[in-house]
mmCIF file of N, CA and C in Angstrom:
data_model
loop_
_atom_site.group_PDB
_atom_site.id
_atom_site.type_symbol
_atom_site.label_atom_id
_atom_site.label_comp_id
_atom_site.label_asym_id
_atom_site.label_seq_id
_atom_site.Cartn_x
_atom_site.Cartn_y
_atom_site.Cartn_z
ATOM 1 N N MET A 1 42.813 147.949 139.417
ATOM 2 C CA MET A 1 43.219 148.532 140.620
ATOM 3 C C MET A 1 44.550 149.299 140.361
ATOM 4 N N LEU A 2 45.512 148.680 139.646
ATOM 5 C CA LEU A 2 46.743 149.296 139.336
ATOM 6 C C LEU A 2 46.553 150.611 138.496
ATOM 7 N N ARG A 3 45.617 150.480 137.615
ATOM 8 C CA ARG A 3 45.379 151.663 136.726
ATOM 9 C C ARG A 3 44.838 152.819 137.541
ATOM 10 N N GLN A 4 44.035 152.595 138.487
ATOM 11 C CA GLN A 4 43.498 153.613 139.405
ATOM 12 C C GLN A 4 44.551 154.282 140.199
ATOM 13 N N ILE A 5 45.495 153.451 140.733
ATOM 14 C CA ILE A 5 46.586 153.984 141.514
ATOM 15 C C ILE A 5 47.469 154.851 140.580
ATOM 16 N N LEU A 6 47.789 154.401 139.440
ATOM 17 C CA LEU A 6 48.619 155.163 138.413
ATOM 18 C C LEU A 6 47.901 156.448 138.077
ATOM 19 N N PHE A 7 46.614 156.350 137.905
ATOM 20 C CA PHE A 7 45.859 157.576 137.522
ATOM 21 C C PHE A 7 45.908 158.629 138.672
ATOM 22 N N VAL A 8 45.742 158.095 139.882
ATOM 23 C CA VAL A 8 45.824 159.075 141.022
ATOM 24 C C VAL A 8 47.207 159.690 141.161
ATOM 25 N N LEU A 9 48.249 158.872 140.972
ATOM 26 C CA LEU A 9 49.594 159.364 141.095
ATOM 27 C C LEU A 9 49.870 160.363 139.924
ATOM 28 N N LEU A 10 49.399 160.114 138.760
ATOM 29 C CA LEU A 10 49.577 161.067 137.688
ATOM 30 C C LEU A 10 48.892 162.396 137.922
ATOM 31 N N ILE A 11 47.637 162.363 138.387
ATOM 32 C CA ILE A 11 46.886 163.566 138.772
ATOM 33 C C ILE A 11 47.639 164.338 139.861
ATOM 34 N N HIS A 12 48.082 163.609 140.845
ATOM 35 C CA HIS A 12 48.858 164.244 141.950
ATOM 36 C C HIS A 12 50.063 164.870 141.450
ATOM 37 N N ALA A 13 50.933 164.283 140.560
ATOM 38 C CA ALA A 13 52.048 164.893 139.956
ATOM 39 C C ALA A 13 51.723 166.091 139.149
ATOM 40 N N LEU A 14 50.679 166.080 138.393
ATOM 41 C CA LEU A 14 50.305 167.280 137.628
ATOM 42 C C LEU A 14 49.911 168.364 138.455
ATOM 43 N N LEU A 15 49.115 168.087 139.508
ATOM 44 C CA LEU A 15 48.758 169.183 140.403
ATOM 45 C C LEU A 15 49.935 169.830 141.153
ATOM 46 N N ARG A 16 50.896 169.009 141.578
ATOM 47 C CA ARG A 16 52.161 169.525 142.182
ATOM 48 C C ARG A 16 52.953 170.405 141.197
ATOM 49 N N ALA A 17 52.985 170.049 139.969
ATOM 50 C CA ALA A 17 53.660 170.766 138.936
ATOM 51 C C ALA A 17 53.002 172.142 138.661
ATOM 52 N N VAL A 18 51.737 172.128 138.672
ATOM 53 C CA VAL A 18 50.929 173.378 138.507
ATOM 54 C C VAL A 18 51.158 174.306 139.757
ATOM 55 N N VAL A 19 50.999 173.762 140.869
ATOM 56 C CA VAL A 19 51.254 174.597 142.153
ATOM 57 C C VAL A 19 52.660 175.099 142.203
ATOM 58 N N ALA A 20 53.625 174.265 141.916
ATOM 59 C CA ALA A 20 54.999 174.732 141.986
ATOM 60 C C ALA A 20 55.299 175.792 140.981
ATOM 61 N N LYS A 21 54.685 175.692 139.781
ATOM 62 C CA LYS A 21 54.902 176.739 138.748
ATOM 63 C C LYS A 21 54.259 178.058 139.232
ATOM 64 N N ASN A 22 53.145 177.968 139.801
ATOM 65 C CA ASN A 22 52.494 179.287 140.240
ATOM 66 C C ASN A 22 53.165 179.884 141.454
ATOM 67 N N ALA A 23 53.847 178.988 142.264
ATOM 68 C CA ALA A 23 54.474 179.533 143.521
ATOM 69 C C ALA A 23 55.846 180.046 143.222
ATOM 70 N N THR A 24 56.405 179.617 142.184
ATOM 71 C CA THR A 24 57.810 180.103 141.833
ATOM 72 C C THR A 24 57.793 181.566 141.394
ATOM 73 N N PRO A 25 58.633 182.340 142.007
ATOM 74 C CA PRO A 25 58.698 183.813 141.581
ATOM 75 C C PRO A 25 58.822 183.942 140.027
ATOM 76 N N ALA A 26 58.076 184.772 139.411
ATOM 77 C CA ALA A 26 58.003 184.817 137.969
ATOM 78 C C ALA A 26 59.221 185.576 137.338
ATOM 79 N N ASP A 27 59.846 186.407 138.172
ATOM 80 C CA ASP A 27 60.907 187.205 137.680
ATOM 81 C C ASP A 27 62.255 186.584 137.878
ATOM 82 N N ASN A 28 62.780 185.844 136.785
ATOM 83 C CA ASN A 28 64.080 185.168 136.973
ATOM 84 C C ASN A 28 65.197 186.095 136.588
ATOM 85 N N SER A 29 64.946 187.367 136.302
ATOM 86 C CA SER A 29 66.125 188.209 136.096
ATOM 87 C C SER A 29 65.755 189.573 136.679
ATOM 88 N N ARG A 30 66.805 190.317 137.040
ATOM 89 C CA ARG A 30 66.676 191.609 137.518
ATOM 90 C C ARG A 30 67.719 192.551 136.926
ATOM 91 N N ASN A 31 67.383 193.749 136.555
ATOM 92 C CA ASN A 31 68.291 194.704 135.957
ATOM 93 C C ASN A 31 68.618 195.812 136.938
ATOM 94 N N LEU A 32 69.846 196.045 137.178
ATOM 95 C CA LEU A 32 70.328 197.194 138.084
ATOM 96 C C LEU A 32 71.061 198.185 137.212
ATOM 97 N N ILE A 33 70.657 199.360 137.136
ATOM 98 C CA ILE A 33 71.357 200.377 136.339
ATOM 99 C C ILE A 33 71.853 201.423 137.460
ATOM 100 N N PHE A 34 73.143 201.527 137.569
ATOM 101 C CA PHE A 34 73.757 202.389 138.542
ATOM 102 C C PHE A 34 74.008 203.789 137.912
ATOM 103 N N THR A 35 73.529 204.852 138.542
ATOM 104 C CA THR A 35 73.774 206.175 138.142
ATOM 105 C C THR A 35 74.475 206.894 139.288
ATOM 106 N N THR A 36 74.745 208.218 139.066
ATOM 107 C CA THR A 36 75.402 209.045 140.128
ATOM 108 C C THR A 36 74.623 209.059 141.380
ATOM 109 N N GLU A 37 73.311 208.774 141.341
ATOM 110 C CA GLU A 37 72.515 208.840 142.613
ATOM 111 C C GLU A 37 72.869 207.554 143.379
ATOM 112 N N ASP A 38 73.355 206.510 142.838
ATOM 113 C CA ASP A 38 73.726 205.289 143.571
ATOM 114 C C ASP A 38 75.200 205.299 144.025
ATOM 115 N N ALA A 39 75.875 206.477 143.804
ATOM 116 C CA ALA A 39 77.352 206.500 144.198
ATOM 117 C C ALA A 39 77.434 206.327 145.770
ATOM 118 N N LEU A 40 78.421 205.659 146.225
ATOM 119 C CA LEU A 40 78.515 205.387 147.627
ATOM 120 C C LEU A 40 79.128 206.544 148.366
ATOM 121 N N PRO A 41 78.440 207.097 149.377
ATOM 122 C CA PRO A 41 78.932 208.183 150.213
ATOM 123 C C PRO A 41 80.221 207.799 150.917
ATOM 124 N N ALA A 42 81.071 208.721 151.108
ATOM 125 C CA ALA A 42 82.419 208.366 151.675
ATOM 126 C C ALA A 42 82.226 207.827 153.129
ATOM 127 N N ASN A 43 81.280 208.239 153.866
ATOM 128 C CA ASN A 43 81.181 207.789 155.208
ATOM 129 C C ASN A 43 80.590 206.256 155.285
ATOM 130 N N GLU A 44 80.025 205.817 154.257
ATOM 131 C CA GLU A 44 79.564 204.434 154.135
ATOM 132 C C GLU A 44 80.606 203.502 153.501
ATOM 133 N N LEU A 45 81.686 204.075 153.071
ATOM 134 C CA LEU A 45 82.710 203.262 152.310
ATOM 135 C C LEU A 45 83.212 202.077 153.139
ATOM 136 N N SER A 46 83.652 202.318 154.381
ATOM 137 C CA SER A 46 84.269 201.206 155.080
ATOM 138 C C SER A 46 83.251 200.111 155.499
ATOM 139 N N ARG A 47 82.005 200.557 155.800
ATOM 140 C CA ARG A 47 81.080 199.591 156.250
ATOM 141 C C ARG A 47 80.683 198.573 155.146
ATOM 142 N N LEU A 48 80.691 199.050 153.915
ATOM 143 C CA LEU A 48 80.202 198.187 152.777
ATOM 144 C C LEU A 48 81.387 197.491 152.143
ATOM 145 N N THR A 49 82.573 197.918 152.228
ATOM 146 C CA THR A 49 83.612 197.320 151.406
ATOM 147 C C THR A 49 84.706 196.579 152.294
ATOM 148 N N GLU A 50 84.721 196.800 153.490
ATOM 149 C CA GLU A 50 85.792 196.315 154.298
ATOM 150 C C GLU A 50 85.491 194.973 155.036
ATOM 151 N N ALA A 51 84.559 194.152 154.549
ATOM 152 C CA ALA A 51 84.138 192.968 155.179
ATOM 153 C C ALA A 51 85.353 191.983 155.197
ATOM 154 N N ASP A 52 85.665 191.495 156.388
ATOM 155 C CA ASP A 52 86.794 190.645 156.658
ATOM 156 C C ASP A 52 86.586 189.323 156.021
ATOM 157 N N ALA A 53 87.582 188.739 155.277
ATOM 158 C CA ALA A 53 87.494 187.443 154.653
ATOM 159 C C ALA A 53 87.042 186.328 155.665
ATOM 160 N N GLU A 54 87.435 186.389 156.872
ATOM 161 C CA GLU A 54 87.068 185.382 157.883
ATOM 162 C C GLU A 54 85.628 185.490 158.284
ATOM 163 N N THR A 55 85.004 186.601 158.194
ATOM 164 C CA THR A 55 83.619 186.800 158.619
ATOM 165 C C THR A 55 82.589 186.659 157.532
ATOM 166 N N ARG A 56 83.107 186.537 156.282
ATOM 167 C CA ARG A 56 82.226 186.488 155.135
ATOM 168 C C ARG A 56 81.625 185.120 155.023
ATOM 169 N N PHE A 57 80.475 185.084 154.483
ATOM 170 C CA PHE A 57 79.778 183.778 154.136
ATOM 171 C C PHE A 57 80.393 183.198 152.924
ATOM 172 N N ILE A 58 80.555 181.881 152.788
ATOM 173 C CA ILE A 58 81.217 181.288 151.617
ATOM 174 C C ILE A 58 80.498 181.559 150.325
ATOM 175 N N GLY A 59 79.193 181.895 150.354
ATOM 176 C CA GLY A 59 78.511 182.185 149.132
ATOM 177 C C GLY A 59 78.642 183.647 148.687
ATOM 178 N N ASP A 60 79.313 184.490 149.400
ATOM 179 C CA ASP A 60 79.572 185.843 149.034
ATOM 180 C C ASP A 60 80.504 185.842 147.771
ATOM 181 N N LEU A 61 80.371 186.914 146.968
ATOM 182 C CA LEU A 61 81.164 187.007 145.748
ATOM 183 C C LEU A 61 81.911 188.372 145.813
ATOM 184 N N VAL A 62 83.288 188.234 145.549
ATOM 185 C CA VAL A 62 84.039 189.440 145.399
ATOM 186 C C VAL A 62 85.024 189.136 144.287
ATOM 187 N N ILE A 63 84.872 189.929 143.156
ATOM 188 C CA ILE A 63 85.772 189.778 142.016
ATOM 189 C C ILE A 63 86.343 191.123 141.549
ATOM 190 N N GLY A 64 87.552 191.140 141.046
ATOM 191 C CA GLY A 64 88.211 192.322 140.633
ATOM 192 C C GLY A 64 88.981 193.069 141.795
ATOM 193 N N GLN A 65 89.595 194.098 141.514
ATOM 194 C CA GLN A 65 90.397 194.818 142.473
ATOM 195 C C GLN A 65 89.954 196.329 142.479
ATOM 196 N N ARG A 66 89.969 196.817 143.693
ATOM 197 C CA ARG A 66 89.595 198.239 143.857
ATOM 198 C C ARG A 66 90.763 199.093 143.209
ATOM 199 N N GLN A 67 90.332 200.276 142.707
ATOM 200 C CA GLN A 67 91.335 201.230 142.039
ATOM 201 C C GLN A 67 91.130 202.618 142.767
ATOM 202 N N GLN A 68 92.169 203.436 142.680
ATOM 203 C CA GLN A 68 92.287 204.644 143.293
ATOM 204 C C GLN A 68 91.240 205.657 142.708
ATOM 205 N N GLU A 69 91.186 205.725 141.462
ATOM 206 C CA GLU A 69 90.287 206.779 140.769
ATOM 207 C C GLU A 69 88.961 206.096 140.381
ATOM 208 N N GLU A 70 88.295 205.411 141.271
ATOM 209 C CA GLU A 70 87.094 204.638 140.949
ATOM 210 C C GLU A 70 85.896 205.351 141.529
ATOM 211 N N THR A 71 84.738 205.029 140.991
ATOM 212 C CA THR A 71 83.463 205.426 141.611
ATOM 213 C C THR A 71 82.799 204.195 142.016
ATOM 214 N N LEU A 72 82.375 204.157 143.303
ATOM 215 C CA LEU A 72 81.659 202.923 143.845
ATOM 216 C C LEU A 72 80.212 203.215 143.860
ATOM 217 N N PHE A 73 79.474 202.255 143.419
ATOM 218 C CA PHE A 73 77.996 202.276 143.499
ATOM 219 C C PHE A 73 77.541 201.133 144.350
ATOM 220 N N TRP A 74 76.362 201.375 144.949
ATOM 221 C CA TRP A 74 75.848 200.254 145.771
ATOM 222 C C TRP A 74 74.328 200.232 145.768
ATOM 223 N N ARG A 75 73.845 199.052 146.124
ATOM 224 C CA ARG A 75 72.394 198.784 146.082
ATOM 225 C C ARG A 75 72.197 197.587 147.039
ATOM 226 N N SER A 76 71.150 197.726 147.914
ATOM 227 C CA SER A 76 70.643 196.558 148.694
ATOM 228 C C SER A 76 69.639 195.852 148.007
ATOM 229 N N LEU A 77 69.652 194.526 148.004
ATOM 230 C CA LEU A 77 68.615 193.742 147.354
ATOM 231 C C LEU A 77 67.928 192.755 148.299
ATOM 232 N N GLU A 78 66.624 192.549 148.153
ATOM 233 C CA GLU A 78 65.908 191.514 148.864
ATOM 234 C C GLU A 78 65.488 190.540 147.818
ATOM 235 N N ILE A 79 65.793 189.239 148.162
ATOM 236 C CA ILE A 79 65.326 188.161 147.253
ATOM 237 C C ILE A 79 64.470 187.176 148.020
ATOM 238 N N ASP A 80 63.290 187.046 147.553
ATOM 239 C CA ASP A 80 62.356 186.211 148.363
ATOM 240 C C ASP A 80 62.164 184.864 147.620
ATOM 241 N N ASN A 81 62.119 183.780 148.386
ATOM 242 C CA ASN A 81 61.873 182.432 147.716
ATOM 243 C C ASN A 81 60.891 181.698 148.704
ATOM 244 N N PRO A 82 59.605 181.839 148.253
ATOM 245 C CA PRO A 82 58.547 181.157 149.024
ATOM 246 C C PRO A 82 58.327 179.688 148.726
ATOM 247 N N THR A 83 59.135 179.157 147.762
ATOM 248 C CA THR A 83 58.957 177.802 147.339
ATOM 249 C C THR A 83 59.736 176.814 148.111
ATOM 250 N N ASN A 84 59.538 175.502 147.903
ATOM 251 C CA ASN A 84 60.366 174.409 148.488
ATOM 252 C C ASN A 84 61.558 174.102 147.669
ATOM 253 N N ASP A 85 61.847 174.852 146.674
ATOM 254 C CA ASP A 85 63.017 174.577 145.799
ATOM 255 C C ASP A 85 64.009 175.672 145.918
ATOM 256 N N VAL A 86 65.200 175.397 145.524
ATOM 257 C CA VAL A 86 66.244 176.518 145.453
ATOM 258 C C VAL A 86 65.834 177.395 144.263
ATOM 259 N N TYR A 87 65.858 178.653 144.504
ATOM 260 C CA TYR A 87 65.523 179.666 143.545
ATOM 261 C C TYR A 87 66.787 180.325 142.919
ATOM 262 N N GLY A 88 66.792 180.469 141.622
ATOM 263 C CA GLY A 88 67.958 181.130 141.010
ATOM 264 C C GLY A 88 67.544 182.271 140.181
ATOM 265 N N GLN A 89 68.315 183.392 140.187
ATOM 266 C CA GLN A 89 67.978 184.539 139.493
ATOM 267 C C GLN A 89 69.288 185.183 138.881
ATOM 268 N N GLU A 90 69.161 185.759 137.717
ATOM 269 C CA GLU A 90 70.256 186.456 137.083
ATOM 270 C C GLU A 90 70.089 187.915 137.390
ATOM 271 N N ILE A 91 71.146 188.579 137.843
ATOM 272 C CA ILE A 91 71.139 189.978 138.191
ATOM 273 C C ILE A 91 72.077 190.638 137.171
ATOM 274 N N ALA A 92 71.504 191.514 136.286
ATOM 275 C CA ALA A 92 72.284 192.199 135.334
ATOM 276 C C ALA A 92 72.577 193.551 135.848
ATOM 277 N N LEU A 93 73.868 193.984 135.705
ATOM 278 C CA LEU A 93 74.407 195.295 136.154
ATOM 279 C C LEU A 93 74.775 196.141 135.015
ATOM 280 N N ALA A 94 74.613 197.469 135.205
ATOM 281 C CA ALA A 94 75.030 198.433 134.139
ATOM 282 C C ALA A 94 75.433 199.741 134.835
ATOM 283 N N VAL A 95 76.520 200.367 134.413
ATOM 284 C CA VAL A 95 76.836 201.667 134.911
ATOM 285 C C VAL A 95 76.672 202.612 133.757
ATOM 286 N N THR A 96 76.221 203.861 134.041
ATOM 287 C CA THR A 96 75.935 204.831 132.966
ATOM 288 C C THR A 96 77.198 205.356 132.366
ATOM 289 N N ASN A 97 78.235 205.456 133.226
ATOM 290 C CA ASN A 97 79.514 205.944 132.582
ATOM 291 C C ASN A 97 80.697 205.280 133.324
ATOM 292 N N GLY A 98 81.528 204.669 132.475
ATOM 293 C CA GLY A 98 82.670 203.923 133.097
ATOM 294 C C GLY A 98 82.642 202.468 132.767
ATOM 295 N N VAL A 99 83.738 201.777 133.264
ATOM 296 C CA VAL A 99 83.916 200.373 133.008
ATOM 297 C C VAL A 99 83.971 199.674 134.332
ATOM 298 N N ILE A 100 83.203 198.617 134.500
ATOM 299 C CA ILE A 100 83.160 197.850 135.807
ATOM 300 C C ILE A 100 84.482 197.094 135.964
ATOM 301 N N HIS A 101 85.127 197.304 137.119
ATOM 302 C CA HIS A 101 86.294 196.598 137.381
ATOM 303 C C HIS A 101 86.263 195.819 138.720
ATOM 304 N N TYR A 102 85.171 196.044 139.480
ATOM 305 C CA TYR A 102 85.055 195.366 140.799
ATOM 306 C C TYR A 102 83.601 195.078 141.042
ATOM 307 N N ILE A 103 83.265 193.958 141.471
ATOM 308 C CA ILE A 103 81.905 193.570 141.955
ATOM 309 C C ILE A 103 82.006 192.800 143.252
ATOM 310 N N SER A 104 81.147 193.267 144.144
ATOM 311 C CA SER A 104 81.034 192.605 145.542
ATOM 312 C C SER A 104 79.551 192.348 145.834
ATOM 313 N N VAL A 105 79.304 191.122 146.098
ATOM 314 C CA VAL A 105 77.882 190.733 146.539
ATOM 315 C C VAL A 105 78.075 190.033 147.954
ATOM 316 N N ILE A 106 77.678 190.816 148.986
ATOM 317 C CA ILE A 106 77.857 190.348 150.325
ATOM 318 C C ILE A 106 76.463 190.163 150.980
ATOM 319 N N ASN A 107 76.309 188.981 151.624
ATOM 320 C CA ASN A 107 75.100 188.637 152.379
ATOM 321 C C ASN A 107 75.038 189.448 153.633
ATOM 322 N N ASP A 108 73.908 190.015 153.956
ATOM 323 C CA ASP A 108 73.720 190.745 155.183
ATOM 324 C C ASP A 108 73.640 189.624 156.315
ATOM 325 N N ARG A 109 73.737 190.010 157.596
ATOM 326 C CA ARG A 109 73.751 189.047 158.683
ATOM 327 C C ARG A 109 72.475 188.187 158.663
ATOM 328 N N GLY A 110 72.642 186.884 158.738
ATOM 329 C CA GLY A 110 71.526 185.966 158.731
ATOM 330 C C GLY A 110 71.074 185.582 157.354
ATOM 331 N N SER A 111 71.661 186.017 156.244
ATOM 332 C CA SER A 111 71.268 185.768 154.915
ATOM 333 C C SER A 111 72.228 184.748 154.373
ATOM 334 N N TYR A 112 71.736 183.819 153.510
ATOM 335 C CA TYR A 112 72.570 182.743 153.027
ATOM 336 C C TYR A 112 72.469 182.533 151.518
ATOM 337 N N ALA A 113 72.347 183.548 150.724
ATOM 338 C CA ALA A 113 72.273 183.458 149.339
ATOM 339 C C ALA A 113 73.626 183.104 148.733
ATOM 340 N N VAL A 114 73.790 182.489 147.578
ATOM 341 C CA VAL A 114 75.064 182.153 146.989
ATOM 342 C C VAL A 114 75.069 182.866 145.637
ATOM 343 N N ALA A 115 76.134 183.669 145.430
ATOM 344 C CA ALA A 115 76.367 184.469 144.265
ATOM 345 C C ALA A 115 77.530 183.926 143.487
ATOM 346 N N CYS A 116 77.349 183.799 142.167
ATOM 347 C CA CYS A 116 78.325 183.258 141.259
ATOM 348 C C CYS A 116 78.527 184.226 140.087
ATOM 349 N N ASP A 117 79.819 184.438 139.720
ATOM 350 C CA ASP A 117 80.025 185.373 138.624
ATOM 351 C C ASP A 117 79.929 184.709 137.290
ATOM 352 N N ARG A 118 79.926 185.439 136.281
ATOM 353 C CA ARG A 118 79.864 184.948 134.892
ATOM 354 C C ARG A 118 81.173 185.171 134.238
ATOM 355 N N PRO A 119 81.523 184.424 133.156
ATOM 356 C CA PRO A 119 82.708 184.636 132.497
ATOM 357 C C PRO A 119 82.707 186.091 131.882
ATOM 358 N N TYR A 120 83.814 186.715 131.906
ATOM 359 C CA TYR A 120 84.024 188.095 131.370
ATOM 360 C C TYR A 120 83.132 189.053 132.084
ATOM 361 N N ALA A 121 83.043 188.901 133.443
ATOM 362 C CA ALA A 121 82.146 189.776 134.110
ATOM 363 C C ALA A 121 82.747 191.218 134.275
ATOM 364 N N LEU A 122 83.941 191.355 134.137
ATOM 365 C CA LEU A 122 84.601 192.657 134.329
ATOM 366 C C LEU A 122 85.135 193.277 132.913
ATOM 367 N N GLY A 123 85.355 194.549 132.853
ATOM 368 C CA GLY A 123 85.889 195.182 131.648
ATOM 369 C C GLY A 123 84.903 195.756 130.708
ATOM 370 N N SER A 124 83.656 195.890 131.176
ATOM 371 C CA SER A 124 82.598 196.564 130.259
ATOM 372 C C SER A 124 81.711 197.380 131.196
ATOM 373 N N SER A 125 80.786 198.090 130.544
ATOM 374 C CA SER A 125 79.905 198.863 131.237
ATOM 375 C C SER A 125 78.621 198.126 131.763
ATOM 376 N N ARG A 126 78.617 196.776 131.239
ATOM 377 C CA ARG A 126 77.621 195.916 131.658
ATOM 378 C C ARG A 126 78.181 194.605 132.198
ATOM 379 N N SER A 127 77.463 194.002 133.076
ATOM 380 C CA SER A 127 77.900 192.737 133.765
ATOM 381 C C SER A 127 76.728 192.013 134.303
ATOM 382 N N SER A 128 76.921 190.847 134.799
ATOM 383 C CA SER A 128 75.825 190.120 135.470
ATOM 384 C C SER A 128 76.451 189.071 136.342
ATOM 385 N N PHE A 129 75.642 188.534 137.346
ATOM 386 C CA PHE A 129 75.959 187.443 138.146
ATOM 387 C C PHE A 129 74.719 186.677 138.409
ATOM 388 N N ASN A 130 74.900 185.490 138.856
ATOM 389 C CA ASN A 130 73.811 184.589 139.207
ATOM 390 C C ASN A 130 73.668 184.510 140.778
ATOM 391 N N ILE A 131 72.499 184.393 141.280
ATOM 392 C CA ILE A 131 72.298 184.199 142.702
ATOM 393 C C ILE A 131 71.307 183.174 142.992
ATOM 394 N N ARG A 132 71.581 182.322 144.001
ATOM 395 C CA ARG A 132 70.676 181.269 144.300
ATOM 396 C C ARG A 132 70.330 181.365 145.797
ATOM 397 N N VAL A 133 69.038 181.165 146.101
ATOM 398 C CA VAL A 133 68.490 181.333 147.455
ATOM 399 C C VAL A 133 67.872 180.092 147.917
ATOM 400 N N THR A 134 68.108 179.730 149.232
ATOM 401 C CA THR A 134 67.586 178.546 149.757
ATOM 402 C C THR A 134 66.007 178.529 149.782
ATOM 403 N N PRO A 135 65.431 177.355 149.871
ATOM 404 C CA PRO A 135 63.980 177.297 149.871
ATOM 405 C C PRO A 135 63.368 177.997 151.112
ATOM 406 N N ASN A 136 62.176 178.540 150.883
ATOM 407 C CA ASN A 136 61.380 179.166 151.933
ATOM 408 C C ASN A 136 62.200 180.133 152.771
ATOM 409 N N SER A 137 62.824 181.156 152.128
ATOM 410 C CA SER A 137 63.694 182.041 152.886
ATOM 411 C C SER A 137 63.637 183.422 152.166
ATOM 412 N N HIS A 138 64.102 184.318 152.872
ATOM 413 C CA HIS A 138 64.383 185.763 152.373
ATOM 414 C C HIS A 138 65.801 185.966 152.484
ATOM 415 N N SER A 139 66.459 186.517 151.495
ATOM 416 C CA SER A 139 67.886 186.840 151.499
ATOM 417 C C SER A 139 68.150 188.278 151.273
ATOM 418 N N TYR A 140 69.023 188.917 151.877
ATOM 419 C CA TYR A 140 69.355 190.284 151.702
ATOM 420 C C TYR A 140 70.824 190.333 151.462
ATOM 421 N N VAL A 141 71.170 190.987 150.333
ATOM 422 C CA VAL A 141 72.557 191.139 149.978
ATOM 423 C C VAL A 141 72.796 192.613 149.604
ATOM 424 N N THR A 142 74.064 193.024 149.779
ATOM 425 C CA THR A 142 74.500 194.271 149.375
ATOM 426 C C THR A 142 75.419 194.201 148.174
ATOM 427 N N VAL A 143 75.131 194.859 147.086
ATOM 428 C CA VAL A 143 75.853 194.826 145.834
ATOM 429 C C VAL A 143 76.700 196.109 145.783
ATOM 430 N N VAL A 144 77.981 196.064 145.630
ATOM 431 C CA VAL A 144 78.919 197.160 145.474
ATOM 432 C C VAL A 144 79.592 196.993 144.152
ATOM 433 N N VAL A 145 79.566 198.002 143.257
ATOM 434 C CA VAL A 145 80.250 197.885 141.925
ATOM 435 C C VAL A 145 81.224 199.050 141.895
ATOM 436 N N GLY A 146 82.400 198.702 141.432
ATOM 437 C CA GLY A 146 83.450 199.791 141.214
ATOM 438 C C GLY A 146 83.658 199.895 139.705
ATOM 439 N N ALA A 147 83.644 201.208 139.312
ATOM 440 C CA ALA A 147 83.868 201.557 137.910
ATOM 441 C C ALA A 147 84.797 202.613 137.803
ATOM 442 N N HIS A 148 85.519 202.702 136.658
ATOM 443 C CA HIS A 148 86.482 203.861 136.382
ATOM 444 C C HIS A 148 86.220 204.323 134.948
#
């Protein structure tokens, strides 16, 4: 009797592992290459970069400092997590000309993704950050990159 129970539990665990593996989004990394087409228009500048510290979600990421002679690039991202587990993804950034000195990852209203920077994220034309999304949710973030 004990063997039958253990066998059923083992089969159940294996089935859960197979289903979880198939339900997990396959793409654990995403590459964003910013070109002049992604440059931030002047009329959008304040809406995307002036988020007040009091109104930001604690999982938002802002590193570096803005500079006068910079070019700002932006992209909106949607990250879907249909699983019952926290989903993590690495987002790689690259600018075609310049050095990244500022990165901002801000959640849109109602989104609760958590972004974390990597060591030495600034000072190169390439960078990356990690983002985690709560189970069974859609997250929308706006990425702003400053380069000079």
